[in-house]
mmCIF file of C-alpha atoms in Angstrom:
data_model
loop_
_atom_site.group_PDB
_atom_site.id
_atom_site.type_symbol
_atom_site.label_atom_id
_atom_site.label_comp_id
_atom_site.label_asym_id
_atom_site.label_seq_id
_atom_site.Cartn_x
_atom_site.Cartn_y
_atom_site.Cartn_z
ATOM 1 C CA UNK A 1 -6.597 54.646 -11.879
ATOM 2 C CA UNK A 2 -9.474 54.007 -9.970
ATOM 3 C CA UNK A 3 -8.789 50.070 -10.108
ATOM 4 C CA UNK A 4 -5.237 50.941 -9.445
ATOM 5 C CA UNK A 5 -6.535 52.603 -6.339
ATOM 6 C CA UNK A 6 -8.730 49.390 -4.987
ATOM 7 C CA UNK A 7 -5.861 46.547 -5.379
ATOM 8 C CA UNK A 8 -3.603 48.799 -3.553
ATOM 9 C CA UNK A 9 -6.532 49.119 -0.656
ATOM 10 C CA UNK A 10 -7.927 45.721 -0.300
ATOM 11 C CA UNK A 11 -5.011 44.138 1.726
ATOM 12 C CA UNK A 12 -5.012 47.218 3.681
ATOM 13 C CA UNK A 13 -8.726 48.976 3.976
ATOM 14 C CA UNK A 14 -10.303 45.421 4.671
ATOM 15 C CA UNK A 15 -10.643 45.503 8.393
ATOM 16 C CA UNK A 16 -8.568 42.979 10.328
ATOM 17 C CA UNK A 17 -10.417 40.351 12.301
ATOM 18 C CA UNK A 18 -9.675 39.022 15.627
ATOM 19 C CA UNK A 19 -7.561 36.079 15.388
ATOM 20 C CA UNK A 20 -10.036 34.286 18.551
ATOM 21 C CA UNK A 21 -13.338 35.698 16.856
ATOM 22 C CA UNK A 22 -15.890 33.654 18.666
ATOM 23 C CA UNK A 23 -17.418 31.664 16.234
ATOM 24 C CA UNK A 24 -21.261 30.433 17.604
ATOM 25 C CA UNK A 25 -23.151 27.104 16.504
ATOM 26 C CA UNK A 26 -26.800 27.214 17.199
ATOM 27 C CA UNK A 27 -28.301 24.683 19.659
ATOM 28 C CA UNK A 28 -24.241 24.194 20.560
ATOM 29 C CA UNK A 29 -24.592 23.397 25.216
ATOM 30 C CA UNK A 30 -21.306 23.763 27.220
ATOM 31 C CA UNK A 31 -20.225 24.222 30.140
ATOM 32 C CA UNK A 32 -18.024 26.004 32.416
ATOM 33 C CA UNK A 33 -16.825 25.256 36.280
ATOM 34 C CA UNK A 34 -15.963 28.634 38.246
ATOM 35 C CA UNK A 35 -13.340 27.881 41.645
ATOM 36 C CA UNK A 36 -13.382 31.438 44.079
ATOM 37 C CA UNK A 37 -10.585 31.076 46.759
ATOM 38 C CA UNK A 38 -11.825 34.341 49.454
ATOM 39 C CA UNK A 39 -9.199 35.790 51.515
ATOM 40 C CA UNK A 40 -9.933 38.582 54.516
ATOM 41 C CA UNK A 41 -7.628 40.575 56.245
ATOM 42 C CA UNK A 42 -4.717 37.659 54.816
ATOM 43 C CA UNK A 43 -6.841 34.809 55.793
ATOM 44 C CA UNK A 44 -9.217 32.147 54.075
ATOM 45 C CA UNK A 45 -12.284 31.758 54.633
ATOM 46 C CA UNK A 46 -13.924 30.436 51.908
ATOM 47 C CA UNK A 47 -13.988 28.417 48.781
ATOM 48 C CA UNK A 48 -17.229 28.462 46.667
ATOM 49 C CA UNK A 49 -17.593 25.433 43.181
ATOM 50 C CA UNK A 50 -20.013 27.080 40.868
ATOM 51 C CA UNK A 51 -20.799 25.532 37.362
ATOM 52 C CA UNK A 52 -23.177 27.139 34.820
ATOM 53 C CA UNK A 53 -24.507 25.607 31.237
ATOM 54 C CA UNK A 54 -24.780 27.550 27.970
ATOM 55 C CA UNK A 55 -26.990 26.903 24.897
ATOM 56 C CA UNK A 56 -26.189 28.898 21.886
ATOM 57 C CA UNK A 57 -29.401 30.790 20.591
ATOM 58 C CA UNK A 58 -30.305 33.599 18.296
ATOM 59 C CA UNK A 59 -32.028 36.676 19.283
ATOM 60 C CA UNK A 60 -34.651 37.839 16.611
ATOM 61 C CA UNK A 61 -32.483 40.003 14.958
ATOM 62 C CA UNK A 62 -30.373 36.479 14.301
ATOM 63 C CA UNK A 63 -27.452 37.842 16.613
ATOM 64 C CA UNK A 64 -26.078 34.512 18.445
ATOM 65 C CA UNK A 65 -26.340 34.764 22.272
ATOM 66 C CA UNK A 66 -24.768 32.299 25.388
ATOM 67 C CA UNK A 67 -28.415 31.430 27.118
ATOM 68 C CA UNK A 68 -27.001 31.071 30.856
ATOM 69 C CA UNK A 69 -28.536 28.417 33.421
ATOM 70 C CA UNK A 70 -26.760 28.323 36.778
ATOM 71 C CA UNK A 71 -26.623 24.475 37.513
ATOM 72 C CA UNK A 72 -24.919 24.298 41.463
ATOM 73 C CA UNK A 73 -23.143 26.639 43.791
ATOM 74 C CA UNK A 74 -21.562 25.343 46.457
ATOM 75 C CA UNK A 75 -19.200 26.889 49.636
ATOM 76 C CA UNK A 76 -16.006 25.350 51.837
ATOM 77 C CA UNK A 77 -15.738 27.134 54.528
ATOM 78 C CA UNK A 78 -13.530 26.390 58.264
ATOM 79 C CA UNK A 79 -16.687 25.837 59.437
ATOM 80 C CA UNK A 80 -19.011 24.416 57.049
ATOM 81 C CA UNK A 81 -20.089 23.306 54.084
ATOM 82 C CA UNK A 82 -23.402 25.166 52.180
ATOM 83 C CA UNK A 83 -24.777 23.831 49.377
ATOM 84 C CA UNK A 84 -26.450 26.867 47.220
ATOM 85 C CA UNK A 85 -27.735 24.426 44.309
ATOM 86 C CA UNK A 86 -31.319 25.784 45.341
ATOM 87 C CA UNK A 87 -30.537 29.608 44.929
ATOM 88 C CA UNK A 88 -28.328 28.937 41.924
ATOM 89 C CA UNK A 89 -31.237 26.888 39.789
ATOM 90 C CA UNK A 90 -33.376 29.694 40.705
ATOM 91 C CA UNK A 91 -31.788 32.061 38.929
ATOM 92 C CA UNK A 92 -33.737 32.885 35.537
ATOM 93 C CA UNK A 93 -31.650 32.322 32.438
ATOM 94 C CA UNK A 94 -30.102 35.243 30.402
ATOM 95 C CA UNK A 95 -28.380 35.628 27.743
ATOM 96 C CA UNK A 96 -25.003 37.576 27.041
ATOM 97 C CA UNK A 97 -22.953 37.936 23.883
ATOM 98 C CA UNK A 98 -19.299 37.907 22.579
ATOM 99 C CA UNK A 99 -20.278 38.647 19.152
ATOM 100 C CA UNK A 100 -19.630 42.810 17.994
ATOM 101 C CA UNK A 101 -23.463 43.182 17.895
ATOM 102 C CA UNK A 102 -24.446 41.677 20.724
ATOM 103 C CA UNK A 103 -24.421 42.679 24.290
ATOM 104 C CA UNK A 104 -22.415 41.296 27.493
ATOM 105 C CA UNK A 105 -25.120 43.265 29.472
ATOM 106 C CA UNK A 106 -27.041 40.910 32.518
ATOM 107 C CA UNK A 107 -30.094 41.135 34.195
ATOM 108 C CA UNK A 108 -31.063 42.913 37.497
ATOM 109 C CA UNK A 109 -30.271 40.096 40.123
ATOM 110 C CA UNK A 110 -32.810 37.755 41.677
ATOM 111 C CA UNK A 111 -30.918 36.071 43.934
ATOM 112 C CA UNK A 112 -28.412 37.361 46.229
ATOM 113 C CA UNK A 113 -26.334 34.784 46.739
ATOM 114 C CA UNK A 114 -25.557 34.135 43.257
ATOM 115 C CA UNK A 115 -24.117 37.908 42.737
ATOM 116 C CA UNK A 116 -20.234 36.980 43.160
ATOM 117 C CA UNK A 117 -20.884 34.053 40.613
ATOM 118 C CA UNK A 118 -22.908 36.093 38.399
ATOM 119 C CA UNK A 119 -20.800 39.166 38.144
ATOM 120 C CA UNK A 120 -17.554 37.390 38.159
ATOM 121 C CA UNK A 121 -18.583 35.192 35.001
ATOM 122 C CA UNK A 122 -19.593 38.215 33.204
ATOM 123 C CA UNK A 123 -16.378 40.017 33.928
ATOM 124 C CA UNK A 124 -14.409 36.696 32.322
ATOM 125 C CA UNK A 125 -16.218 37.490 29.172
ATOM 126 C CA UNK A 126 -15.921 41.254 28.771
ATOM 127 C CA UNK A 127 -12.222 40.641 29.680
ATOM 128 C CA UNK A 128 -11.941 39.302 25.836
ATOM 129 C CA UNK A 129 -14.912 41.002 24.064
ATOM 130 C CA UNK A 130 -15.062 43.935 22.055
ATOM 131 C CA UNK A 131 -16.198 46.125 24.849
ATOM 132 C CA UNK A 132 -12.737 45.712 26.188
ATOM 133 C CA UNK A 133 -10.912 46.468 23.328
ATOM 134 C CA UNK A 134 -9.226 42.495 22.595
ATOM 135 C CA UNK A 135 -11.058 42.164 20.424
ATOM 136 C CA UNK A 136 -9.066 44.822 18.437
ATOM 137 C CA UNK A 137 -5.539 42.801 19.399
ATOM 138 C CA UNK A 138 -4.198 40.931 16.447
ATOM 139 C CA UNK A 139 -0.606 39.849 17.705
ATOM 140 C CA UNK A 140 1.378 39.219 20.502
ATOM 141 C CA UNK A 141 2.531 42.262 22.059
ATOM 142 C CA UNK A 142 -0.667 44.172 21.059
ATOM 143 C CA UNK A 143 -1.744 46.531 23.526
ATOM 144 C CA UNK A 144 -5.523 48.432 24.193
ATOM 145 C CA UNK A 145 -5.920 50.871 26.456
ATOM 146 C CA UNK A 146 -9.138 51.759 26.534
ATOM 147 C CA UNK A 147 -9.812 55.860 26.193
ATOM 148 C CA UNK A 148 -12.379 56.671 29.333
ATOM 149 C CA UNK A 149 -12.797 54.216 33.023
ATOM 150 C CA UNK A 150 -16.061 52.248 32.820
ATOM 151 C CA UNK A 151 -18.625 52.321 36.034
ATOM 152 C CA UNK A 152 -19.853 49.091 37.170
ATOM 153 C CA UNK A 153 -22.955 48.794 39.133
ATOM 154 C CA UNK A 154 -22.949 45.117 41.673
ATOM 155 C CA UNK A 155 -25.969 46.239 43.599
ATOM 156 C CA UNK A 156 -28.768 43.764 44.083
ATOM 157 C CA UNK A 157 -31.134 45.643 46.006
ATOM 158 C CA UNK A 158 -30.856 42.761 49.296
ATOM 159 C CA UNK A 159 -27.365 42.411 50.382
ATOM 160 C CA UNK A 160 -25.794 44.822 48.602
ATOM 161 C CA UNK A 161 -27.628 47.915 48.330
ATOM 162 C CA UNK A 162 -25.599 49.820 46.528
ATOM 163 C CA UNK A 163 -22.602 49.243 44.649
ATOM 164 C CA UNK A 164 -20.085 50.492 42.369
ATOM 165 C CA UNK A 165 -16.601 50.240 40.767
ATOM 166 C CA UNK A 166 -14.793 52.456 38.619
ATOM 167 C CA UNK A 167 -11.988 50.476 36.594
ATOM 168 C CA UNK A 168 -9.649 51.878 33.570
ATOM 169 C CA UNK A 169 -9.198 48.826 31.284
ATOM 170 C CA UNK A 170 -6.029 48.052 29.462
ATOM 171 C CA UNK A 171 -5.855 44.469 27.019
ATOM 172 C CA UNK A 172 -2.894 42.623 25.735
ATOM 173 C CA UNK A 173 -2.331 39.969 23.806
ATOM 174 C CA UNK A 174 0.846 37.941 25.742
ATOM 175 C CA UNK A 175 1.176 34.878 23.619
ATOM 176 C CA UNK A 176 -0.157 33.240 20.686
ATOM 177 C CA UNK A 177 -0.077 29.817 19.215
ATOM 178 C CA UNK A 178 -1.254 27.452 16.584
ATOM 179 C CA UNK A 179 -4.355 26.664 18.820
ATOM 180 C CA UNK A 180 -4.928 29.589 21.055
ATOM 181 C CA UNK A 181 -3.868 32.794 22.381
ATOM 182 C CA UNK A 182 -3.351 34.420 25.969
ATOM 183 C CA UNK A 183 -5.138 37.888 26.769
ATOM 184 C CA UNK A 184 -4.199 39.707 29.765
ATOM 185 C CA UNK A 185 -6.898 42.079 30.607
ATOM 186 C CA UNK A 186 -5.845 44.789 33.957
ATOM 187 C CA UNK A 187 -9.015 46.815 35.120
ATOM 188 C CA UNK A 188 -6.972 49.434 37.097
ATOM 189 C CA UNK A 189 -8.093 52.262 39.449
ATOM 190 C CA UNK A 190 -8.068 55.196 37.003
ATOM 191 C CA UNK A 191 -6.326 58.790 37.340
ATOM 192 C CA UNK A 192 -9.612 60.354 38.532
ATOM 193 C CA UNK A 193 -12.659 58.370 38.979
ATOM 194 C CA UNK A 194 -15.716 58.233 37.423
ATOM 195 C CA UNK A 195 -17.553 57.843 40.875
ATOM 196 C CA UNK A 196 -20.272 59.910 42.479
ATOM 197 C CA UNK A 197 -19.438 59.047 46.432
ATOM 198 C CA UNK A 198 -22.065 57.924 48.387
ATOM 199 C CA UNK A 199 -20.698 60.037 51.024
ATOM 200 C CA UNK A 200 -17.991 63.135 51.172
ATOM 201 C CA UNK A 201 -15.826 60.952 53.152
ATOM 202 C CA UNK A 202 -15.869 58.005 50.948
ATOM 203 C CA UNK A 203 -13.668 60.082 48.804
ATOM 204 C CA UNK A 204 -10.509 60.021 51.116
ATOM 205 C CA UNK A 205 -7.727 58.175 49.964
ATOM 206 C CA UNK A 206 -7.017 54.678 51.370
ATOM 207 C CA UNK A 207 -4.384 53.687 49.389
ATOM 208 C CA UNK A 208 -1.794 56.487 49.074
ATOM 209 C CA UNK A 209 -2.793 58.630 46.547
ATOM 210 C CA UNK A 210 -4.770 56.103 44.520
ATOM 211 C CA UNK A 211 -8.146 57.441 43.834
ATOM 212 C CA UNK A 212 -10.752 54.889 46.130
ATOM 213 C CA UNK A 213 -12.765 53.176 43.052
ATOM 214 C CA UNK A 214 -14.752 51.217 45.061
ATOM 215 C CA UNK A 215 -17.841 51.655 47.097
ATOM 216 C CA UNK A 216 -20.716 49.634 48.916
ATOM 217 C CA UNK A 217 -23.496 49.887 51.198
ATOM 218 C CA UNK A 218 -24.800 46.726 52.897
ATOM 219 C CA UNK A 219 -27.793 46.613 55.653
ATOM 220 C CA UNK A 220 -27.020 46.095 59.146
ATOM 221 C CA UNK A 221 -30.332 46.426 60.954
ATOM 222 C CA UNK A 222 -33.267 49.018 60.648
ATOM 223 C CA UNK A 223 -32.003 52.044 59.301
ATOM 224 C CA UNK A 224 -28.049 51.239 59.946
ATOM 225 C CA UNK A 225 -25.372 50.238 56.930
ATOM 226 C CA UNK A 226 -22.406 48.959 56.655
ATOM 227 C CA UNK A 227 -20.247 51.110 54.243
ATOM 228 C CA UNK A 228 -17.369 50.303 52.368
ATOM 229 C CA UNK A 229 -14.979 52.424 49.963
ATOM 230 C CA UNK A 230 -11.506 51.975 48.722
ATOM 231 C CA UNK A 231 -8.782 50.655 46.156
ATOM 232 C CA UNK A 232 -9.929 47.899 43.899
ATOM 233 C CA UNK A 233 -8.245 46.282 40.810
ATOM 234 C CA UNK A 234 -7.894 42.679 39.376
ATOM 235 C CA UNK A 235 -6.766 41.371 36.385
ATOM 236 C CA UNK A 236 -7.411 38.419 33.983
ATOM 237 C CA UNK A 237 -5.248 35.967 32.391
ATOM 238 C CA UNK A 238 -7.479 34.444 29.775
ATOM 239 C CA UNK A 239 -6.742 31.283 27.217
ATOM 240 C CA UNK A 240 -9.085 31.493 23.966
ATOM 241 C CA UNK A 241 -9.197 28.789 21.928
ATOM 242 C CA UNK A 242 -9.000 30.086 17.963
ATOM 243 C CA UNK A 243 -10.932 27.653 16.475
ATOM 244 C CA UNK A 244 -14.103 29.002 18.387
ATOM 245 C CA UNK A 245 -13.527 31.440 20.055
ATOM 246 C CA UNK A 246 -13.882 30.289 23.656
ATOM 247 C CA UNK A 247 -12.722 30.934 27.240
ATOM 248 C CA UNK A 248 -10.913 27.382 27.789
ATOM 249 C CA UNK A 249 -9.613 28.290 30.694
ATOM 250 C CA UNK A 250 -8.961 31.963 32.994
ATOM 251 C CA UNK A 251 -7.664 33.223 36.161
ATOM 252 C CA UNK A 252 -8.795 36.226 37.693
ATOM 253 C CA UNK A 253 -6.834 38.130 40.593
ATOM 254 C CA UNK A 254 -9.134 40.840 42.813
ATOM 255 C CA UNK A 255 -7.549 42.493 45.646
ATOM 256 C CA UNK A 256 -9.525 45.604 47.470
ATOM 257 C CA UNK A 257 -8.155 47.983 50.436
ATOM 258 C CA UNK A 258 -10.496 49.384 51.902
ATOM 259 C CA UNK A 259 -11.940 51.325 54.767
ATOM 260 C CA UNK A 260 -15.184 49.776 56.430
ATOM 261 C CA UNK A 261 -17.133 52.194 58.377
ATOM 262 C CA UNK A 262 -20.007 50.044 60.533
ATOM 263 C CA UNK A 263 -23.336 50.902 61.697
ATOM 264 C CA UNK A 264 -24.059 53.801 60.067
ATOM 265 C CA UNK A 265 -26.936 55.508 60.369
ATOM 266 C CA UNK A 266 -29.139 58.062 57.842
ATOM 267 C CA UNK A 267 -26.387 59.413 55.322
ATOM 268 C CA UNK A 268 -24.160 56.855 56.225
ATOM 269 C CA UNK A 269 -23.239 59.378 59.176
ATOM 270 C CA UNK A 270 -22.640 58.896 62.851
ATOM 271 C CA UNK A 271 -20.899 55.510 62.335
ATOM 272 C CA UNK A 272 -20.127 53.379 65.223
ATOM 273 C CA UNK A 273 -16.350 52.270 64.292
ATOM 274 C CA UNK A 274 -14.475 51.798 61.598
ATOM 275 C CA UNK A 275 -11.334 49.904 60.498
ATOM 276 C CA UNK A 276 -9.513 48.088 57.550
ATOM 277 C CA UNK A 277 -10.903 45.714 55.380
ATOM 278 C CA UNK A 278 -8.437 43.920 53.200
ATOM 279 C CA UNK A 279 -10.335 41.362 50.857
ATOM 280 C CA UNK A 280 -8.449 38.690 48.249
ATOM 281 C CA UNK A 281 -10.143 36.410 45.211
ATOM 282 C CA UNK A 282 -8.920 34.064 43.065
ATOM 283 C CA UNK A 283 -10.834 32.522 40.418
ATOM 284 C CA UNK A 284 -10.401 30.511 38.556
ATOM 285 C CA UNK A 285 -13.033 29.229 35.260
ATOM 286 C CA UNK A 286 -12.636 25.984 33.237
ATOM 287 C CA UNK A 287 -14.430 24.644 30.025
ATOM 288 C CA UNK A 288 -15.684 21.417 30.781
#
C-alpha cells in the first residue's frame, strides 16, 4: 500500500521547477548594456548608456552569485554630453543572486550618480526571481500575484535623502517557446500602502483615488528640501533564455505623478511653491 501510495505521488508531490531556472557556471563573465530614455513633464531630456560586467562566483556556503562591476555610464542630453565612466568604475562590486537561496539584496550606495543604474538593474532581476513569484510560473498564462506590497528604500544618503516606494507585484508568464519565455512583471500601487509618510500631507491623493506610493526628499540648500510624493508604477517585459536562465533582453516602463513641493524647510513645512511633476523612463537592458 505504502508503495502504492509513492508511485501515485512522485509525478505529483515532486515540486515543479521553473522552466528558465537560472543555471550558473563558475568563473562564467557577461555582460549587459542598460539604454534609460527620461521624460519630464512630456519632454526628453535625457538619455543615459550604462554597461555593467558579471563574473559568476560562489559565496562560502557554495550558493552561486552575479559579482557586479559597473564598466561606463554615460548621458545625452539637449545640452550636453557627460561621461560618468569615473563614478561608475568607482562603484565597489557586489554581488546579487537569482538562485532560491541566494539574495537579490545590494549594497548601501557609494556613488550617487550611479543610483538610477544601480536600482534599475536590480529591479530587472527581481522582476524574474523567486522573490517575485516567476519563479513559481510554469506555463503560459500563469499568473502570481504576490500576497502583501513590498517597500523599497532608493535613498543614498547625498542626493536622495530619503526614499521610498510601495509596489504590489503581480508575474505572468505571456509566451513560451523552444528557446525562451516572456515574463511580464506589473509592480502596481497597492489598495493601501505600506508607507509611513514623511509628512501628513504627503498622504493626499494625486492621482484620483490611487493611494500616492511614492515619496522623496532631496537637498536644496542648508536646511531646505525638495519633497516629492505621488503615483508610481512600471512594469517589465522580460525575455529569459531556458537554457540558462538569463535576462537576454527587457524593457521596463516607469511613469510617476506626482506633486513636488520646493524649498521646504524643518518638517518639510513652510514650502515655498509647489506644482506637478510628471516623470517617464524607458529602459531598456541587452545581453551582450
Amino acid at each position: 500500500m505504502r508503495y502504492l501510495f509513492l508511485l501515485l505521488c512522485l509525478p505529483l508531490c515532486t515540486k515543479a521547477q521553473s522552466p528558465f531556472e537560472r543555471k550558473y557556471a563558475e568563473g562564467e563573465t557577461y555582460r549587459y548594456r542598460m539604454v534609460t530614455d527620461y521624460h519630464q513633464n512630456g519632454q526628453w531630456k535625457s538619455t543615459t548608456t550604462a554597461i555593467c560586467e558579471l563574473k559568476v562566483v560562489k559565496d562560502s556556503a557554495g550558493i552561486p552569485y552575479d559579482e557586479i562591476r559597473w564598466l561606463s555610464q554615460r548621458t545625452i542630453s539637449a545640452k550636453d554630453t557627460t561621461d560618468g565612466s569615473a563614478e561608475a568604475l568607482a562603484v565597489k562590486p557586489y554581488r546579487i543572486s537569482l538562485h532560491p537561496s541566494g539574495s537579490l539584496h545590494i549594497p548601501p550606495i557609494g556613488q550617487p550618480g550611479m543610483t538610477g543604474a544601480i536600482t534599475d538593474f536590480n529591479t530587472f532581476f527581481v522582476a524574474v526571481s523567486h522573490q517575485s513569484g516567476a519563479g513559481k510560473l510554469l506555463k503560459k498564462g500563469d499568473s502570481i500575484n504576490k500576497a502583501s506590497p513590498v517597500t523599497g528604500d532608493f535613498s543614498n544618503g547625498k542626493t536622495i535623502l530619503k526614499g521610498q516606494d510601495c509596489l504590489q507585484i503581480i508575474a505572468q508568464m505571456t509566451a513560451s517557446n523552444a528557446r525562451s519565455v516572456e515574463i511580464k512583471t506589473s509592480f502596481l500601487p497597492p489598495a493601501q500602502t505600506c508607507l509611513q509618510y514623511f509628512a501628513d500631507d504627503l498622504a493626499v491623493p494625486v492621482a484620483g483615488d490611487t493611494v500616492n506610493n511614492f515619496q522623496m526628499v532631496m537637498p536644496a540648500g542648508p536646511g531646505q528640501y525638495i519633497v516629492q510624493a505621488g503615483r508610481e508604477y512600471f512594469i517589465i517585459h522580460s525575455t529569459v533564455r531556458k537554457k540558462d536562465g538569463k535576462i537576454s533582453s527587457a524593457v521596463m516602463v516607469n511613469d510617476l505623478k506626482l506633486r513636488m513641493k520646493i524649498n521646504c524647510g524643518e518638517n518639510y513645512t513652510g514650502c515655498q511653491r509647489e506644482m506637478p511633476w510628471n516623470i517617464y523612463r524607458q529602459v531598456r537592458l541587452e545581453l551582450q
